[in-house]
Amino acid sequence: MLTESPLVLVVEDEEALADSIRYNLEREGYTVEIAADGRTAVQRFRAAHHDLVLLDLMLPGMSGLDVCRTLRAESIVPIIIVTAKDSEADAVAGLEVGADDYVKKPFSMRELLSRVRANLRRTSLGVAADSDVLESASLRLDIDRHELQVRGLVVELRPKEFDLLEALLRRRGRLATRQILIEDVWGPGYFGDTKTLDVHIKRLRHKIEADPNAPDLIVTVRGLGYKLLDD
Ligand code: CA
């Protein structure tokens, strides 16, 4: 598994959309660079050799298709193109000049993230978020089957406990801030008591820790959040 975060080049001239994409990718552990036009995109790519390129086809100046063609001539980097609504022809043209995949505007961030993961997986550069099974030394969380095994034994989790463990496992070894965990598990509009999070952490510790009173899997990062350590 990669420890460093994959570097994604986002080529997008709509600032608000670029910012939103950056925010969502960074939350998932990617490092993001943005280029607002094609020429800059090609320069940045030559300088940094990103792990994946997300490329809007409708750009000022050098067209997205030309960017795609240029990058493809130099690299096998996964390229996902972003096409305008109802432009199947653009998507086809993009695939023909070497793009790996496409998303149509408007897309949900969830959809985008799943495409990014799938395309990175293809080049085995995915982050932990890749997989439908999240594993660490003592934990195995099967997302599709909604099943947790702790040191080989199946352990029952309530739905929010499951979501919380998933959120921690996806950031294994990294800080998961209280805010990120609350947003992931209870949604961005959650304004309830943040003690709810601590209660769920406590329950989870009772189910997965060898000694829940001296946790060594879900550790507290004082004042900030939690971190799953399990290598
Ligand atoms: Ca555009």
mmCIF file of C-alpha atoms and ligand atoms in Angstrom:
data_model
loop_
_atom_site.group_PDB
_atom_site.id
_atom_site.type_symbol
_atom_site.label_atom_id
_atom_site.label_comp_id
_atom_site.label_asym_id
_atom_site.label_seq_id
_atom_site.Cartn_x
_atom_site.Cartn_y
_atom_site.Cartn_z
ATOM 1 C CA MET A 1 0.000 0.000 0.000
ATOM 2 C CA LEU A 2 1.178 3.488 -0.814
ATOM 3 C CA THR A 3 1.869 5.665 2.154
ATOM 4 C CA GLU A 4 2.126 8.940 0.296
ATOM 5 C CA SER A 5 -0.995 10.444 -1.158
ATOM 6 C CA PRO A 6 -1.546 10.233 -4.911
ATOM 7 C CA LEU A 7 -1.046 13.513 -6.742
ATOM 8 C CA VAL A 8 -3.988 14.570 -8.890
ATOM 9 C CA LEU A 9 -3.919 17.293 -11.523
ATOM 10 C CA VAL A 10 -7.315 18.946 -11.924
ATOM 11 C CA VAL A 11 -7.631 20.890 -15.173
ATOM 12 C CA GLU A 12 -10.689 23.046 -14.742
ATOM 13 C CA ASP A 13 -11.359 26.665 -15.598
ATOM 14 C CA GLU A 14 -14.479 27.036 -13.462
ATOM 15 C CA GLU A 15 -13.034 28.174 -10.179
ATOM 16 C CA ALA A 16 -15.908 27.112 -7.950
ATOM 17 C CA LEU A 17 -15.982 23.631 -9.433
ATOM 18 C CA ALA A 18 -12.194 23.304 -9.219
ATOM 19 C CA ASP A 19 -12.300 24.313 -5.539
ATOM 20 C CA SER A 20 -15.049 21.864 -4.773
ATOM 21 C CA ILE A 21 -13.172 19.042 -6.488
ATOM 22 C CA ARG A 22 -10.005 19.972 -4.629
ATOM 23 C CA TYR A 23 -11.816 20.006 -1.288
ATOM 24 C CA ASN A 24 -13.368 16.605 -1.834
ATOM 25 C CA LEU A 25 -10.203 14.943 -3.126
ATOM 26 C CA GLU A 26 -8.085 16.360 -0.320
ATOM 27 C CA ARG A 27 -10.561 15.073 2.221
ATOM 28 C CA GLU A 28 -9.966 11.610 0.802
ATOM 29 C CA GLY A 29 -6.228 11.926 1.164
ATOM 30 C CA TYR A 30 -5.176 13.013 -2.309
ATOM 31 C CA THR A 31 -2.839 15.875 -3.058
ATOM 32 C CA VAL A 32 -4.345 18.207 -5.636
ATOM 33 C CA GLU A 33 -2.938 20.697 -8.095
ATOM 34 C CA ILE A 34 -5.207 22.839 -10.236
ATOM 35 C CA ALA A 35 -4.553 24.235 -13.690
ATOM 36 C CA ALA A 36 -7.108 26.640 -15.161
ATOM 37 C CA ASP A 37 -6.054 26.252 -18.793
ATOM 38 C CA GLY A 38 -4.559 23.653 -21.079
ATOM 39 C CA ARG A 39 -1.138 25.127 -21.561
ATOM 40 C CA THR A 40 -0.581 25.438 -17.822
ATOM 41 C CA ALA A 41 -1.832 21.884 -17.395
ATOM 42 C CA VAL A 42 0.781 20.497 -19.782
ATOM 43 C CA GLN A 43 3.556 22.498 -18.071
ATOM 44 C CA ARG A 44 2.493 21.353 -14.616
ATOM 45 C CA PHE A 45 2.268 17.768 -15.721
ATOM 46 C CA ARG A 46 5.744 17.825 -17.221
ATOM 47 C CA ALA A 47 7.075 19.248 -13.974
ATOM 48 C CA ALA A 48 5.310 16.979 -11.484
ATOM 49 C CA HIS A 49 4.178 13.808 -13.282
ATOM 50 C CA HIS A 50 0.880 13.447 -11.478
ATOM 51 C CA ASP A 51 -0.678 10.086 -10.684
ATOM 52 C CA LEU A 52 -3.986 10.993 -12.321
ATOM 53 C CA VAL A 53 -5.367 13.822 -14.434
ATOM 54 C CA LEU A 54 -8.929 15.056 -14.296
ATOM 55 C CA LEU A 55 -9.430 17.096 -17.441
ATOM 56 C CA ASP A 56 -12.316 19.345 -18.410
ATOM 57 C CA LEU A 57 -12.624 19.316 -22.203
ATOM 58 C CA MET A 58 -14.065 22.825 -22.413
ATOM 59 C CA LEU A 59 -11.106 25.069 -21.659
ATOM 60 C CA PRO A 60 -9.962 28.499 -22.776
ATOM 61 C CA GLY A 61 -7.068 28.415 -25.250
ATOM 62 C CA MET A 62 -5.610 24.976 -25.855
ATOM 63 C CA SER A 63 -8.502 22.525 -25.994
ATOM 64 C CA GLY A 64 -8.986 19.685 -23.578
ATOM 65 C CA LEU A 65 -8.686 17.212 -26.422
ATOM 66 C CA ASP A 66 -5.289 18.630 -27.367
ATOM 67 C CA VAL A 67 -4.177 18.443 -23.745
ATOM 68 C CA CYS A 68 -5.285 14.846 -23.612
ATOM 69 C CA ARG A 69 -3.486 13.979 -26.825
ATOM 70 C CA THR A 70 -0.307 15.711 -25.638
ATOM 71 C CA LEU A 71 -0.240 14.025 -22.231
ATOM 72 C CA ARG A 72 -1.022 10.644 -23.712
ATOM 73 C CA ALA A 73 1.869 10.940 -26.143
ATOM 74 C CA GLU A 74 4.196 11.365 -23.155
ATOM 75 C CA SER A 75 2.696 9.283 -20.380
ATOM 76 C CA ILE A 76 0.432 6.408 -19.402
ATOM 77 C CA VAL A 77 -1.107 8.502 -16.600
ATOM 78 C CA PRO A 78 -4.808 7.760 -16.057
ATOM 79 C CA ILE A 79 -6.839 10.594 -17.611
ATOM 80 C CA ILE A 80 -10.471 11.171 -16.742
ATOM 81 C CA ILE A 81 -12.159 13.729 -18.928
ATOM 82 C CA VAL A 82 -15.043 15.936 -17.879
ATOM 83 C CA THR A 83 -17.588 16.534 -20.589
ATOM 84 C CA ALA A 84 -20.550 18.845 -20.849
ATOM 85 C CA LYS A 85 -24.000 17.431 -20.367
ATOM 86 C CA ASP A 86 -25.359 15.521 -23.354
ATOM 87 C CA SER A 87 -22.136 15.500 -25.287
ATOM 88 C CA GLU A 88 -21.593 11.833 -25.949
ATOM 89 C CA ALA A 89 -19.547 12.828 -28.996
ATOM 90 C CA ASP A 90 -17.020 14.682 -26.822
ATOM 91 C CA ALA A 91 -16.666 11.704 -24.535
ATOM 92 C CA VAL A 92 -16.027 9.431 -27.491
ATOM 93 C CA ALA A 93 -13.528 11.888 -28.981
ATOM 94 C CA GLY A 94 -11.735 12.049 -25.633
ATOM 95 C CA LEU A 95 -11.538 8.291 -25.320
ATOM 96 C CA GLU A 96 -10.237 8.120 -28.868
ATOM 97 C CA VAL A 97 -7.338 10.445 -28.075
ATOM 98 C CA GLY A 98 -6.367 8.376 -25.083
ATOM 99 C CA ALA A 99 -8.546 9.262 -22.103
ATOM 100 C CA ASP A 100 -9.287 6.319 -19.796
ATOM 101 C CA ASP A 101 -12.674 7.367 -18.548
ATOM 102 C CA TYR A 102 -15.125 10.249 -18.525
ATOM 103 C CA VAL A 103 -17.651 11.923 -16.272
ATOM 104 C CA LYS A 104 -20.521 14.017 -17.511
ATOM 105 C CA LYS A 105 -21.441 17.331 -15.928
ATOM 106 C CA PRO A 106 -23.151 17.685 -13.582
ATOM 107 C CA PHE A 107 -21.576 14.867 -11.597
ATOM 108 C CA SER A 108 -21.748 14.155 -7.914
ATOM 109 C CA MET A 109 -18.540 14.247 -5.894
ATOM 110 C CA ARG A 110 -19.299 10.706 -4.826
ATOM 111 C CA GLU A 111 -19.345 9.607 -8.442
ATOM 112 C CA LEU A 112 -16.158 11.505 -9.195
ATOM 113 C CA LEU A 113 -14.328 9.974 -6.232
ATOM 114 C CA SER A 114 -15.321 6.498 -7.246
ATOM 115 C CA ARG A 115 -14.001 7.094 -10.794
ATOM 116 C CA VAL A 116 -10.765 8.494 -9.446
ATOM 117 C CA ARG A 117 -10.301 5.481 -7.182
ATOM 118 C CA ALA A 118 -11.127 3.029 -9.937
ATOM 119 C CA ASN A 119 -8.703 4.625 -12.359
ATOM 120 C CA LEU A 120 -5.891 4.811 -9.830
ATOM 121 C CA ARG A 121 -6.491 1.188 -8.911
ATOM 122 C CA ARG A 122 -5.839 0.321 -12.508
ATOM 123 C CA THR A 123 -2.304 1.631 -12.110
ATOM 124 C CA SER A 124 -2.109 0.283 -8.537
ATOM 125 C CA LEU A 125 -1.595 3.723 -7.119
ATOM 126 C CA GLY A 126 -4.797 3.734 -5.154
ATOM 127 C CA VAL A 127 -5.142 4.896 -1.586
ATOM 128 C CA ALA A 128 -6.788 2.676 1.005
ATOM 129 C CA ALA A 129 -10.102 4.088 -0.136
ATOM 130 C CA ASP A 130 -9.758 1.959 -3.258
ATOM 131 C CA SER A 131 -11.018 -1.211 -2.037
ATOM 132 C CA ASP A 132 -14.352 -2.677 -1.096
ATOM 133 C CA VAL A 133 -12.468 -4.520 1.618
ATOM 134 C CA LEU A 134 -10.476 -2.362 4.018
ATOM 135 C CA GLU A 135 -7.829 -4.286 5.890
ATOM 136 C CA SER A 136 -5.301 -3.596 8.566
ATOM 137 C CA ALA A 137 -3.222 -5.875 10.739
ATOM 138 C CA SER A 138 -6.109 -6.953 12.964
ATOM 139 C CA LEU A 139 -9.197 -5.607 11.194
ATOM 140 C CA ARG A 140 -10.970 -6.628 8.020
ATOM 141 C CA LEU A 141 -13.962 -4.526 6.997
ATOM 142 C CA ASP A 142 -15.921 -5.840 4.027
ATOM 143 C CA ILE A 143 -17.944 -2.882 2.762
ATOM 144 C CA ASP A 144 -20.167 -4.816 0.358
ATOM 145 C CA ARG A 145 -21.035 -7.550 2.828
ATOM 146 C CA HIS A 146 -21.199 -5.078 5.708
ATOM 147 C CA GLU A 147 -19.075 -7.350 7.838
ATOM 148 C CA LEU A 148 -16.249 -6.758 10.274
ATOM 149 C CA GLN A 149 -13.693 -9.304 11.356
ATOM 150 C CA VAL A 150 -11.436 -8.548 14.272
ATOM 151 C CA ARG A 151 -8.424 -10.840 14.449
ATOM 152 C CA GLY A 152 -10.342 -13.308 12.291
ATOM 153 C CA LEU A 153 -13.599 -13.270 14.256
ATOM 154 C CA VAL A 154 -16.820 -11.681 13.016
ATOM 155 C CA VAL A 155 -17.940 -8.783 15.213
ATOM 156 C CA GLU A 156 -21.386 -7.186 14.933
ATOM 157 C CA LEU A 157 -21.488 -3.429 14.433
ATOM 158 C CA ARG A 158 -24.381 -1.013 14.455
ATOM 159 C CA PRO A 159 -24.678 1.032 11.242
ATOM 160 C CA LYS A 160 -23.064 4.218 12.601
ATOM 161 C CA GLU A 161 -20.273 2.232 14.224
ATOM 162 C CA PHE A 162 -19.642 0.606 10.876
ATOM 163 C CA ASP A 163 -19.545 3.971 9.086
ATOM 164 C CA LEU A 164 -17.231 5.385 11.706
ATOM 165 C CA LEU A 165 -14.802 2.494 11.478
ATOM 166 C CA GLU A 166 -14.866 2.769 7.702
ATOM 167 C CA ALA A 167 -14.032 6.479 7.919
ATOM 168 C CA LEU A 168 -11.122 5.736 10.269
ATOM 169 C CA LEU A 169 -9.811 2.857 8.189
ATOM 170 C CA ARG A 170 -9.864 4.947 5.022
ATOM 171 C CA ARG A 171 -7.503 7.346 6.807
ATOM 172 C CA ARG A 172 -5.462 4.703 8.512
ATOM 173 C CA GLY A 173 -2.323 6.105 10.072
ATOM 174 C CA ARG A 174 -3.505 9.652 9.514
ATOM 175 C CA LEU A 175 -5.392 12.097 11.671
ATOM 176 C CA ALA A 176 -9.156 12.001 11.209
ATOM 177 C CA THR A 177 -10.417 15.266 12.618
ATOM 178 C CA ARG A 178 -13.615 15.347 14.644
ATOM 179 C CA GLN A 179 -15.241 17.451 11.954
ATOM 180 C CA ILE A 180 -14.363 15.080 9.141
ATOM 181 C CA LEU A 181 -15.590 12.072 11.087
ATOM 182 C CA ILE A 182 -18.851 13.774 11.982
ATOM 183 C CA GLU A 183 -19.398 14.834 8.373
ATOM 184 C CA ASP A 184 -18.575 11.389 7.053
ATOM 185 C CA VAL A 185 -20.787 9.512 9.460
ATOM 186 C CA TRP A 186 -23.623 11.906 10.278
ATOM 187 C CA GLY A 187 -23.514 14.147 7.211
ATOM 188 C CA PRO A 188 -22.350 17.711 6.597
ATOM 189 C CA GLY A 189 -25.556 19.190 8.002
ATOM 190 C CA TYR A 190 -25.126 17.603 11.427
ATOM 191 C CA PHE A 191 -25.398 20.107 14.233
ATOM 192 C CA GLY A 192 -25.998 17.723 17.104
ATOM 193 C CA ASP A 193 -23.926 17.181 20.185
ATOM 194 C CA THR A 194 -20.379 16.248 19.212
ATOM 195 C CA LYS A 195 -20.337 13.971 22.266
ATOM 196 C CA THR A 196 -22.172 11.589 19.964
ATOM 197 C CA LEU A 197 -18.881 10.977 18.229
ATOM 198 C CA ASP A 198 -17.094 10.161 21.480
ATOM 199 C CA VAL A 199 -19.835 7.756 22.495
ATOM 200 C CA HIS A 200 -19.503 5.908 19.208
ATOM 201 C CA ILE A 201 -15.710 5.826 19.483
ATOM 202 C CA LYS A 202 -16.078 4.328 22.937
ATOM 203 C CA ARG A 203 -18.457 1.630 21.708
ATOM 204 C CA LEU A 204 -16.197 0.842 18.807
ATOM 205 C CA ARG A 205 -13.206 0.496 21.132
ATOM 206 C CA HIS A 206 -15.140 -1.987 23.239
ATOM 207 C CA LYS A 207 -15.707 -4.070 20.138
ATOM 208 C CA ILE A 208 -12.265 -3.973 18.551
ATOM 209 C CA GLU A 209 -9.626 -3.145 21.151
ATOM 210 C CA ALA A 210 -7.836 -5.857 23.107
ATOM 211 C CA ASP A 211 -8.072 -3.502 26.097
ATOM 212 C CA PRO A 212 -10.741 -0.812 25.552
ATOM 213 C CA ASN A 213 -9.368 1.186 28.477
ATOM 214 C CA ALA A 214 -5.922 1.352 26.933
ATOM 215 C CA PRO A 215 -6.755 1.587 23.223
ATOM 216 C CA ASP A 216 -3.954 1.003 20.781
ATOM 217 C CA LEU A 217 -6.020 0.830 17.581
ATOM 218 C CA ILE A 218 -8.172 3.966 17.788
ATOM 219 C CA VAL A 219 -5.996 6.512 19.496
ATOM 220 C CA THR A 220 -7.071 9.966 20.556
ATOM 221 C CA VAL A 221 -5.255 12.926 19.050
ATOM 222 C CA ARG A 222 -5.846 15.423 21.790
ATOM 223 C CA GLY A 223 -7.929 18.399 20.816
ATOM 224 C CA LEU A 224 -8.124 17.314 17.170
ATOM 225 C CA GLY A 225 -9.667 13.939 16.621
ATOM 226 C CA TYR A 226 -8.693 10.303 16.284
ATOM 227 C CA LYS A 227 -6.290 8.126 14.398
ATOM 228 C CA LEU A 228 -6.459 4.438 13.550
ATOM 229 C CA LEU A 229 -3.063 2.830 14.108
ATOM 230 C CA ASP A 230 -2.808 -0.773 13.106
ATOM 231 C CA ASP A 231 0.142 -1.871 11.032
HETATM 232 CA CA CA B 1 -14.754 24.286 -18.551
#
